[in-house]
Amino acid sequence: MDYLTQDEVGGIVAKGLAALYLERPQFPIDYLAKWLLTYSELLKKQKTREERQHVKETKIKEFKVLTEQLAYLQEESLRLENLQKEKHEQFLESIKQAKYHDEFLGDVFCDYVAKRFRVNTYVCELDFPKKEIDLNQEDDENAHINLEGTKLLTYIYADQNSKFLVGQTLLPETGVTYDALKEPQPDENGEVVQTNGIYVEDVVKEPRIVYHKWPKLGAYNAIPLIYQSCLYEQSFDQGIEQRSQYLILKENQDKERSAKEAEFEERLESEDPAIIEQEKQAYLASLEPLLEPSFAQQKKEYVFCIDTLGQDRQIPENHRTEILDLVNLLIKQWELQEIQSMKADVELQLHYQSNLGAPFKEILENWALEEEQYIDSHSEKLAEFKENEKLLSYETDCLRLERLREKLSDKEFIQPLLNLSNCRIIKFNTIIQAGLYLIGANKIDINLPDTNRLNIRKLVLDENLIQQIVAYNHKGPKPEPQYKWCYVDRVQKRVEKIEQEQVDAYNLILGRLLKFLQLTCKLRKLDIEIRRENIANKRKQIEQLKEEASKLLEQKEQALKEHKEQLSPEELEEFNQEEWEVNFDSEHPMPEIPENPADEIDDDYIIEPPQQ
């Protein structure tokens, strides 16, 4: 019964019977059967319409969702595109703002290009081959360079995935990378066509490709990175000279122009202003413009390398073009930044020279006079050593050193030296390096890696550093172990090679520091010699006292023997030998023999024994 009472059965039959009742057809059974068939078709159509409507509504909902997702994706894509564009603009700006473009090339540039274009990047430099050196034995700043060898390409920078290449070299004319640095040759028509490097779209088809690990499929692009560097001492010296001449010419021209303009102004009172103005403009037009001198330059050659090894794909042309543009921008900004740095260094040096107030030799003469007056003020102290020429010279030089220390402890006095702290070119920086060695600095901490060259980028040239150097005490034993390069005799050899007058002409305070180091090393050696001589003299005196004591004992025994021989047997029995010895000792006192002095350890200076 439950089945028949369902709407899908009983309900529909009831509707059919109701229709049958209303219509009262002639053939009720046929009518009811047709009605049920018709009703069934209507239900099917209605269900189909409902299903279609449901599908339609579902599609509309899905479309709305997809539209929203598409809008979000487009918005996100635009955001990421803008973010990437912003990062790229920041990267371009960082190229312009970089202070040290060589460090920027290794620390930032390689990784950025590698990530942006999904490639491997690395840089090789064309230079003389490097060689390992023993830092304990070598002090020459060029000891790590084989200047007699042929220049090689050495990998110096790489992205994070290619660090294994750093330090490896390419033998001369090996591989295709050297071709990127070759001068372009004229074609059949005699025209020289500039190239943008070497591109190999399929490395397996190029037999000259060098694989540093194992062969892989992909493409290779080598872009020449050649720039003109002006940051070296010869360029600095030439820049000082040319800039000085330029300023003199400019000053003379300005004076001449001012005098001529004053003359024109004076003539305005009695002559036609139009004619005067015409003559004035003609005069100004006739003046040749003075061009600021450029700096001497030397070529630095690198190759920026890109590959897709392991990806089995080419490097699209638009990517190669964009990377080439980035490399050229780096070259341009590198050269520009070096020129700006050199200008700043030259201007600082000229400013220093103009503020001296007198020729540097005249200033040195005044300082020498002050030094002699300082020594004269201690004449009473020096009078004690007049009988010993070596000690007199030693004590006199100690006073000179004391005077130098006083001056170098004055911040205002050493300011011209401290002003060099931000310079890219610091001439005679081996003086500062020698001072650092003197106070025990480790080469690894202050020099460029695996070299004897001072890393002036890491150098903190401030008052504290100078005070540490001038606080060095050359007197007394120094038993503490030292690095071999910190031995005073090695420091002395370094500073003795430096021309004092050249340093004074560059920077008087640096010249005072050089003199301080030279004098300190000299006095350190003398101090060791004098102390060793004193110990030797004390030991000699002790030996002499021992000989005197031995002779006195022999004399005592002989005197006792002679005295006993002079006594009669009766007197000999009553003779008090102990009393006699006391009287003898009081008349002939035994010398006091001090303890033998111990050797003093000086583990900072190797004094070669005198030749036999």
XYZ file of C-alpha atoms in Angstrom:
612
model
C 0.000 0.000 0.000
C 2.839 2.409 0.763
C 4.139 1.943 -2.743
C 0.748 2.769 -4.317
C 0.285 5.850 -2.130
C 3.518 7.496 -3.363
C 3.122 10.685 -5.425
C 5.067 9.092 -8.274
C 2.400 6.270 -8.490
C -0.904 6.939 -6.759
C -0.681 10.710 -7.120
C -0.167 10.568 -10.894
C -2.909 7.915 -11.386
C -5.270 10.103 -9.342
C -4.534 13.057 -11.624
C -5.220 10.839 -14.669
C -8.526 9.618 -13.238
C -9.507 13.219 -12.437
C -8.847 14.181 -16.066
C -10.790 11.102 -17.196
C -13.724 12.117 -15.014
C -13.748 15.643 -16.380
C -13.444 14.645 -20.046
C -15.673 11.493 -19.942
C -14.194 10.117 -23.202
C -15.842 7.393 -25.299
C -12.862 5.117 -24.790
C -11.749 5.731 -21.222
C -9.029 3.075 -21.132
C -7.299 4.432 -24.245
C -7.690 7.979 -22.955
C -6.158 7.130 -19.588
C -3.284 5.256 -21.248
C -2.542 8.153 -23.617
C -2.822 10.635 -20.755
C -0.293 8.681 -18.719
C 2.066 8.480 -21.733
C 1.692 12.200 -22.389
C 2.194 13.011 -18.723
C 5.306 10.799 -18.682
C 6.758 12.684 -21.690
C 5.998 16.003 -20.012
C 7.754 14.843 -16.861
C 10.780 13.779 -18.904
C 10.911 17.145 -20.697
C 10.508 19.001 -17.429
C 13.278 16.954 -15.885
C 15.483 17.628 -18.913
C 14.752 21.364 -18.638
C 15.556 21.267 -14.944
C 18.779 19.380 -15.605
C 19.728 21.840 -18.325
C 18.883 24.739 -16.035
C 20.986 23.174 -13.307
C 23.876 22.648 -15.727
C 23.460 26.217 -16.921
C 23.471 27.574 -13.397
C 26.478 25.387 -12.577
C 28.299 26.625 -15.677
C 27.457 30.211 -14.777
C 28.790 29.680 -11.268
C 31.917 27.989 -12.639
C 32.340 30.813 -15.138
C 32.065 33.388 -12.371
C 34.620 31.466 -10.314
C 36.946 31.149 -13.315
C 36.461 34.832 -14.129
C 37.346 35.767 -10.567
C 40.329 33.411 -10.628
C 41.461 34.813 -13.967
C 41.133 38.346 -12.657
C 43.141 37.355 -9.572
C 45.771 35.645 -11.709
C 45.991 38.656 -14.001
C 46.259 40.937 -11.001
C 48.863 38.678 -9.394
C 50.735 38.394 -12.683
C 50.726 42.165 -13.006
C 51.879 42.494 -9.394
C 54.697 40.010 -9.940
C 55.606 41.702 -13.206
C 55.707 45.087 -11.469
C 57.659 43.573 -8.599
C 60.141 42.032 -11.023
C 60.343 45.319 -12.882
C 60.890 47.165 -9.603
C 63.610 44.697 -8.588
C 65.239 45.100 -11.984
C 65.177 48.882 -11.654
C 66.669 48.539 -8.173
C 69.349 46.280 -9.628
C 70.135 48.822 -12.351
C 70.350 51.517 -9.688
C 72.623 49.315 -7.564
C 75.007 49.056 -10.534
C 75.197 52.848 -10.599
C 75.595 53.168 -6.827
C 78.170 50.398 -6.315
C 81.444 51.595 -4.793
C 83.529 48.552 -5.703
C 82.278 47.134 -8.985
C 84.644 44.171 -8.903
C 83.075 43.017 -5.632
C 79.621 43.836 -7.014
C 80.351 41.679 -10.062
C 81.164 38.690 -7.874
C 78.678 39.192 -5.032
C 75.561 40.453 -6.843
C 75.787 40.587 -10.637
C 76.463 36.895 -11.315
C 73.654 35.636 -9.083
C 71.142 38.176 -10.399
C 71.726 37.275 -14.055
C 71.682 33.555 -13.202
C 68.286 33.797 -11.471
C 66.678 36.215 -13.924
C 67.543 34.210 -17.044
C 67.835 30.697 -15.519
C 71.447 30.257 -16.608
C 74.838 29.539 -15.070
C 77.140 32.568 -14.844
C 80.839 32.989 -14.088
C 83.626 35.487 -14.740
C 87.229 34.922 -15.744
C 90.052 37.466 -15.702
C 92.987 37.712 -18.105
C 96.083 38.299 -16.004
C 99.474 36.898 -15.127
C 99.228 33.488 -13.462
C 99.160 33.383 -9.682
C 101.470 31.229 -7.628
C 101.367 30.010 -4.070
C 103.701 31.779 -1.673
C 104.998 31.047 1.796
C 103.725 33.969 3.860
C 106.312 33.171 6.527
C 109.164 33.696 4.088
C 107.906 36.169 1.462
C 107.180 39.869 2.039
C 107.248 41.171 -1.543
C 103.777 42.429 -2.482
C 104.160 40.960 -6.004
C 105.449 37.582 -4.833
C 102.126 35.908 -5.697
C 102.312 36.947 -9.379
C 104.388 35.149 -11.987
C 105.307 38.219 -14.049
C 107.418 36.109 -16.397
C 104.529 33.835 -17.340
C 101.919 34.195 -20.081
C 98.642 35.829 -19.156
C 95.897 33.284 -18.478
C 92.140 33.329 -18.054
C 91.352 32.476 -14.444
C 87.836 32.065 -13.061
C 87.445 34.552 -10.217
C 83.670 34.888 -9.679
C 80.658 32.624 -10.170
C 77.019 32.259 -9.185
C 76.044 29.944 -6.347
C 75.761 26.895 -8.629
C 79.128 27.426 -10.330
C 81.448 28.131 -7.387
C 83.483 25.027 -8.229
C 84.990 26.970 -11.146
C 86.586 29.693 -9.011
C 90.362 29.352 -9.032
C 90.536 27.169 -12.145
C 92.383 28.395 -15.234
C 92.119 27.993 -18.987
C 95.381 27.253 -20.748
C 96.348 29.782 -23.445
C 94.299 29.462 -26.619
C 92.327 26.583 -25.099
C 88.581 26.581 -25.674
C 86.522 29.328 -27.288
C 86.544 31.822 -24.394
C 89.843 33.423 -25.459
C 88.193 34.303 -28.786
C 85.909 36.735 -26.950
C 88.930 38.940 -26.160
C 90.489 38.890 -29.620
C 90.519 42.117 -31.591
C 87.939 41.998 -34.411
C 89.526 41.410 -37.809
C 88.569 43.373 -40.956
C 86.289 41.628 -43.407
C 86.778 41.291 -47.171
C 85.922 44.965 -47.618
C 88.402 46.048 -44.969
C 85.686 47.013 -42.502
C 86.059 46.079 -38.843
C 82.818 44.743 -37.403
C 82.533 44.832 -33.630
C 81.354 41.555 -32.118
C 79.436 40.963 -28.933
C 81.395 37.923 -27.883
C 81.080 34.244 -28.662
C 77.812 32.296 -28.805
C 77.660 28.509 -29.200
C 74.056 27.350 -29.503
C 74.902 23.644 -29.159
C 78.073 22.888 -27.200
C 78.257 19.232 -28.265
C 78.859 20.394 -31.837
C 81.793 22.635 -30.818
C 84.924 20.492 -30.277
C 86.829 23.329 -28.545
C 84.408 23.585 -25.625
C 86.168 22.802 -22.322
C 84.098 20.965 -19.703
C 85.325 21.454 -16.143
C 83.266 18.572 -14.765
C 81.559 16.445 -17.389
C 79.918 17.065 -20.787
C 76.328 18.320 -20.752
C 73.867 19.513 -23.354
C 73.185 23.224 -23.671
C 74.432 26.553 -25.052
C 77.364 28.834 -24.166
C 77.832 32.607 -24.416
C 81.090 34.494 -23.644
C 80.831 38.305 -23.465
C 83.995 40.468 -23.302
C 84.009 42.647 -20.195
C 86.816 45.112 -20.912
C 87.087 48.410 -19.096
C 89.690 51.157 -18.786
C 90.932 51.516 -15.205
C 92.510 54.704 -13.857
C 92.934 53.609 -10.230
C 96.681 53.092 -10.016
C 99.550 55.178 -8.644
C 101.059 56.346 -11.945
C 97.667 57.678 -13.030
C 97.299 59.399 -9.641
C 100.709 61.103 -9.905
C 100.010 62.188 -13.470
C 96.563 63.410 -12.438
C 98.070 65.580 -9.677
C 100.513 67.173 -12.098
C 97.970 67.767 -14.873
C 95.306 69.043 -12.493
C 97.792 71.503 -10.970
C 98.712 72.813 -14.419
C 95.038 73.062 -15.357
C 94.215 75.094 -12.229
C 97.117 77.477 -12.919
C 95.984 77.999 -16.523
C 92.386 78.481 -15.396
C 93.410 81.002 -12.747
C 95.468 82.976 -15.281
C 92.645 82.895 -17.809
C 90.128 84.046 -15.192
C 92.409 86.920 -14.174
C 92.897 87.950 -17.792
C 89.157 87.797 -18.463
C 88.342 89.802 -15.320
C 90.875 92.472 -16.307
C 89.477 92.623 -19.832
C 85.889 92.864 -18.584
C 86.933 95.681 -16.234
C 88.501 97.439 -19.203
C 85.245 97.142 -21.170
C 83.294 98.527 -18.208
C 85.645 101.496 -17.999
C 85.273 102.252 -21.731
C 81.478 102.308 -21.422
C 81.702 105.769 -19.879
C 83.191 107.340 -23.000
C 82.378 105.034 -25.942
C 79.344 103.576 -27.685
C 77.908 100.741 -25.495
C 76.808 98.756 -28.558
C 80.345 98.720 -29.962
C 81.785 97.834 -26.552
C 79.301 94.960 -26.147
C 80.146 93.702 -29.627
C 83.879 93.743 -28.843
C 83.245 92.061 -25.493
C 81.277 89.213 -27.046
C 83.935 88.797 -29.731
C 86.617 88.615 -27.032
C 84.698 86.049 -24.985
C 84.116 83.963 -28.103
C 87.845 84.038 -28.873
C 88.760 82.477 -25.518
C 89.658 78.830 -25.934
C 87.757 76.674 -23.434
C 89.992 74.844 -20.997
C 89.205 71.143 -20.886
C 89.786 69.295 -17.651
C 92.556 66.737 -18.140
C 91.615 63.077 -18.280
C 93.382 60.387 -16.286
C 95.790 57.825 -17.639
C 94.155 54.436 -18.051
C 95.121 50.815 -18.400
C 93.019 48.034 -19.861
C 91.482 45.401 -17.592
C 90.157 42.320 -19.392
C 87.457 39.973 -18.140
C 84.993 37.604 -19.798
C 81.426 37.239 -18.533
C 80.323 33.675 -19.303
C 76.809 32.206 -19.490
C 75.707 28.651 -20.184
C 72.647 26.414 -20.040
C 74.599 23.182 -19.579
C 72.345 20.473 -18.212
C 69.186 22.210 -19.490
C 69.574 21.225 -23.167
C 68.254 24.537 -24.451
C 69.509 27.588 -26.273
C 69.833 31.080 -24.838
C 67.172 33.230 -26.549
C 68.479 36.168 -28.540
C 66.484 38.693 -26.502
C 68.048 37.283 -23.323
C 71.540 37.531 -24.798
C 70.839 41.116 -25.844
C 69.568 42.072 -22.393
C 72.549 40.443 -20.661
C 74.910 42.246 -23.043
C 73.221 45.546 -22.162
C 73.681 44.799 -18.456
C 77.373 44.026 -18.973
C 77.879 47.248 -20.945
C 76.084 49.230 -18.235
C 78.365 47.658 -15.630
C 81.444 48.619 -17.679
C 80.222 52.188 -18.100
C 79.432 52.675 -14.408
C 82.668 50.943 -13.372
C 84.751 53.381 -15.414
C 82.671 56.356 -14.281
C 82.938 55.415 -10.615
C 86.721 55.001 -10.848
C 87.051 58.418 -12.508
C 84.954 59.996 -9.750
C 87.040 58.262 -7.075
C 90.278 59.379 -8.712
C 88.995 62.955 -8.958
C 88.175 62.901 -5.243
C 91.632 61.536 -4.368
C 93.384 64.120 -6.552
C 91.321 66.988 -5.134
C 92.057 65.821 -1.584
C 95.797 65.715 -2.308
C 95.782 69.172 -3.906
C 93.786 70.520 -0.958
C 96.353 69.024 1.427
C 99.236 70.591 -0.497
C 97.574 74.010 -0.631
C 96.985 73.956 3.147
C 100.614 73.216 4.043
C 101.385 76.924 4.101
C 105.020 76.377 3.095
C 107.134 74.005 0.977
C 107.315 70.609 2.632
C 111.130 70.763 2.863
C 110.908 74.012 4.805
C 108.423 72.403 7.194
C 110.796 69.463 7.637
C 113.646 71.856 8.454
C 111.515 73.511 11.141
C 110.612 70.133 12.596
C 114.284 69.117 12.593
C 115.148 72.330 14.448
C 112.427 71.624 17.029
C 113.809 68.115 17.419
C 117.341 69.380 18.078
C 116.009 71.876 20.608
C 114.162 69.036 22.325
C 117.384 67.016 22.500
C 119.320 70.024 23.820
C 116.759 70.386 26.603
C 117.841 66.929 27.828
C 121.577 67.627 27.666
C 122.073 66.856 31.366
C 120.640 63.390 30.893
C 122.834 62.770 27.852
C 125.937 63.977 29.683
C 125.951 60.701 31.629
C 126.753 58.798 28.433
C 129.514 60.979 26.972
C 132.128 58.326 27.697
C 130.213 55.682 25.726
C 129.593 56.713 22.135
C 127.188 53.845 21.437
C 125.039 54.573 24.489
C 125.105 58.291 23.738
C 123.858 57.676 20.199
C 121.228 55.252 21.518
C 119.876 57.649 24.146
C 119.879 60.537 21.666
C 117.823 58.520 19.193
C 115.501 57.499 22.027
C 114.807 61.197 22.572
C 114.131 61.624 18.851
C 111.703 58.702 19.001
C 110.028 60.146 22.083
C 109.532 63.462 20.275
C 108.059 61.674 17.242
C 105.728 59.701 19.487
C 104.477 62.920 21.080
C 103.703 64.430 17.686
C 102.046 61.304 16.309
C 99.878 61.098 19.429
C 98.332 64.477 18.598
C 95.110 63.945 16.610
C 95.278 67.381 15.018
C 98.844 66.718 13.883
C 98.026 63.358 12.269
C 94.745 64.517 10.670
C 96.303 64.856 7.166
C 97.128 61.148 7.380
C 93.680 60.198 8.704
C 92.115 62.082 5.769
C 93.429 59.331 3.490
C 91.087 56.791 5.099
C 88.469 57.002 2.314
C 90.923 57.228 -0.583
C 91.055 54.536 -3.253
C 94.742 55.287 -3.842
C 97.013 55.384 -0.782
C 100.615 55.619 -1.853
C 103.302 53.973 0.265
C 100.651 51.984 2.134
C 103.396 49.464 2.921
C 104.398 51.896 5.709
C 101.048 51.351 7.419
C 101.350 47.634 6.709
C 104.810 47.572 8.339
C 103.366 49.352 11.379
C 100.638 46.717 11.632
C 103.245 43.961 11.420
C 105.245 45.659 14.171
C 102.293 45.390 16.569
C 101.684 41.729 15.666
C 99.016 41.825 12.937
C 98.204 38.629 11.057
C 98.682 38.803 7.292
C 95.424 36.918 6.789
C 93.512 39.674 8.597
C 94.962 42.729 6.854
C 96.082 41.611 3.383
C 94.310 40.507 0.235
C 93.817 36.711 0.289
C 96.991 34.708 -0.423
C 99.059 37.844 -1.095
C 101.336 40.306 0.676
C 99.299 43.294 -0.524
C 97.535 45.397 2.083
C 93.754 45.359 1.661
C 93.092 49.098 1.934
C 89.338 48.505 1.594
C 89.354 46.750 4.961
C 91.893 49.130 6.469
C 90.506 51.255 9.305
C 92.891 54.199 9.209
C 91.933 56.079 12.353
C 93.508 57.630 15.431
C 93.259 54.367 17.361
C 95.355 52.509 14.776
C 98.102 55.147 14.783
C 98.165 55.166 18.592
C 98.561 51.391 18.671
C 101.571 51.638 16.369
C 103.313 54.522 18.156
C 102.678 52.873 21.539
C 105.121 50.109 20.599
C 107.918 49.884 23.190
C 111.288 48.949 21.751
C 112.896 48.362 25.147
C 113.252 45.197 27.186
C 112.951 41.472 26.460
C 110.028 40.181 24.391
C 109.604 36.468 25.023
C 106.146 36.221 23.427
C 106.152 34.236 20.140
C 105.675 36.374 17.028
C 104.611 35.739 13.456
C 107.774 35.556 11.411
C 106.720 38.526 9.279
C 106.399 40.552 12.504
C 110.076 40.133 13.364
C 111.533 43.599 13.724
C 114.477 42.808 11.454
C 112.038 41.940 8.622
C 109.989 45.067 9.283
C 113.238 47.034 9.234
C 114.199 45.664 5.818
C 110.792 46.703 4.453
C 110.879 50.289 5.723
C 114.527 50.848 4.803
C 113.666 50.312 1.124
C 111.224 53.243 1.120
C 112.537 56.639 0.014
C 111.923 59.105 2.846
C 111.861 62.184 0.606
C 109.250 60.694 -1.741
C 106.991 59.878 1.200
C 107.439 63.371 2.683
C 106.519 64.920 -0.666
C 103.308 62.854 -0.693
C 102.247 63.211 2.952
C 104.399 64.657 5.721
C 102.600 62.744 8.471
C 103.035 59.445 6.662
C 106.697 60.451 6.382
C 106.831 60.953 10.169
C 105.323 57.508 10.638
C 107.987 56.058 8.337
C 110.724 57.777 10.334
C 109.159 56.485 13.554
C 109.221 52.904 12.246
C 112.778 53.184 10.929
C 114.005 54.644 14.211
C 112.042 52.114 16.273
C 113.531 49.163 14.380
C 117.028 50.620 14.685
C 116.631 51.220 18.430
C 115.110 47.796 18.974
C 118.223 46.206 17.534
C 120.482 48.468 19.603
C 118.464 47.742 22.742
C 118.955 44.006 22.239
C 122.673 44.475 21.554
C 123.171 46.745 24.580
C 121.298 44.417 26.923
C 123.254 41.431 25.641
C 126.504 43.362 26.028
C 125.494 44.297 29.579
C 124.776 40.663 30.398
C 128.102 39.636 28.855
C 129.919 42.349 30.836
C 128.231 41.268 34.066
C 129.253 37.680 33.443
C 132.784 38.829 32.690
C 132.866 40.824 35.927
C 131.614 37.783 37.825
C 134.416 35.690 36.346
C 136.926 38.363 37.324
C 135.535 38.438 40.867
C 135.778 34.674 41.020
C 139.427 34.870 39.923
C 140.109 37.552 42.544
C 138.476 35.406 45.219
C 140.512 32.389 44.137
C 143.757 34.395 44.241
C 142.839 35.807 47.647
C 142.306 32.297 49.000
C 145.693 31.258 47.649
C 147.240 34.382 49.193
C 145.562 33.581 52.499
C 146.889 30.022 52.506
C 150.380 31.233 51.614
C 150.315 33.931 54.316
C 149.110 31.411 56.900
C 151.862 29.021 55.937
C 154.553 31.702 56.139
C 153.212 32.936 59.491
C 153.311 29.451 60.978
C 156.869 28.944 59.757
C 157.941 32.067 61.658
C 156.466 30.840 64.959
C 158.423 28.853 67.552
C 157.048 25.486 68.672
C 155.715 27.044 71.874
C 154.073 29.904 69.957
C 152.706 27.466 67.409
C 150.949 25.526 70.175
C 149.310 28.699 71.464
C 148.542 30.012 67.926
C 144.838 30.790 67.362
C 144.336 30.133 63.653
C 140.668 31.131 63.713
C 141.487 34.546 65.157
C 144.249 34.970 62.582
C 141.855 34.178 59.720
C 139.323 36.687 61.047
C 142.004 39.376 61.139
C 143.197 38.433 57.655
C 139.659 38.516 56.242
C 139.051 41.925 57.778
C 142.244 43.264 56.225
C 141.638 41.448 52.918
C 137.840 41.266 52.441
C 136.528 38.705 49.962
C 134.686 40.239 46.952
C 130.899 39.683 46.776
C 130.024 37.528 43.781
C 126.482 38.140 42.458
C 124.379 35.469 40.768
C 124.997 34.838 37.107
C 122.368 36.834 35.074
C 119.954 34.758 32.987
C 119.674 35.170 29.226
C 116.885 37.520 28.126
C 114.570 36.242 25.406
C 114.001 38.487 22.395
C 111.682 36.483 20.167
C 111.040 39.364 17.790
C 114.413 40.046 16.198
C 116.973 37.787 14.548
C 120.418 39.346 14.847
C 122.850 37.701 12.496
C 126.154 36.845 14.175
C 129.134 38.928 13.021
C 131.222 37.412 10.256
C 134.418 35.723 11.459
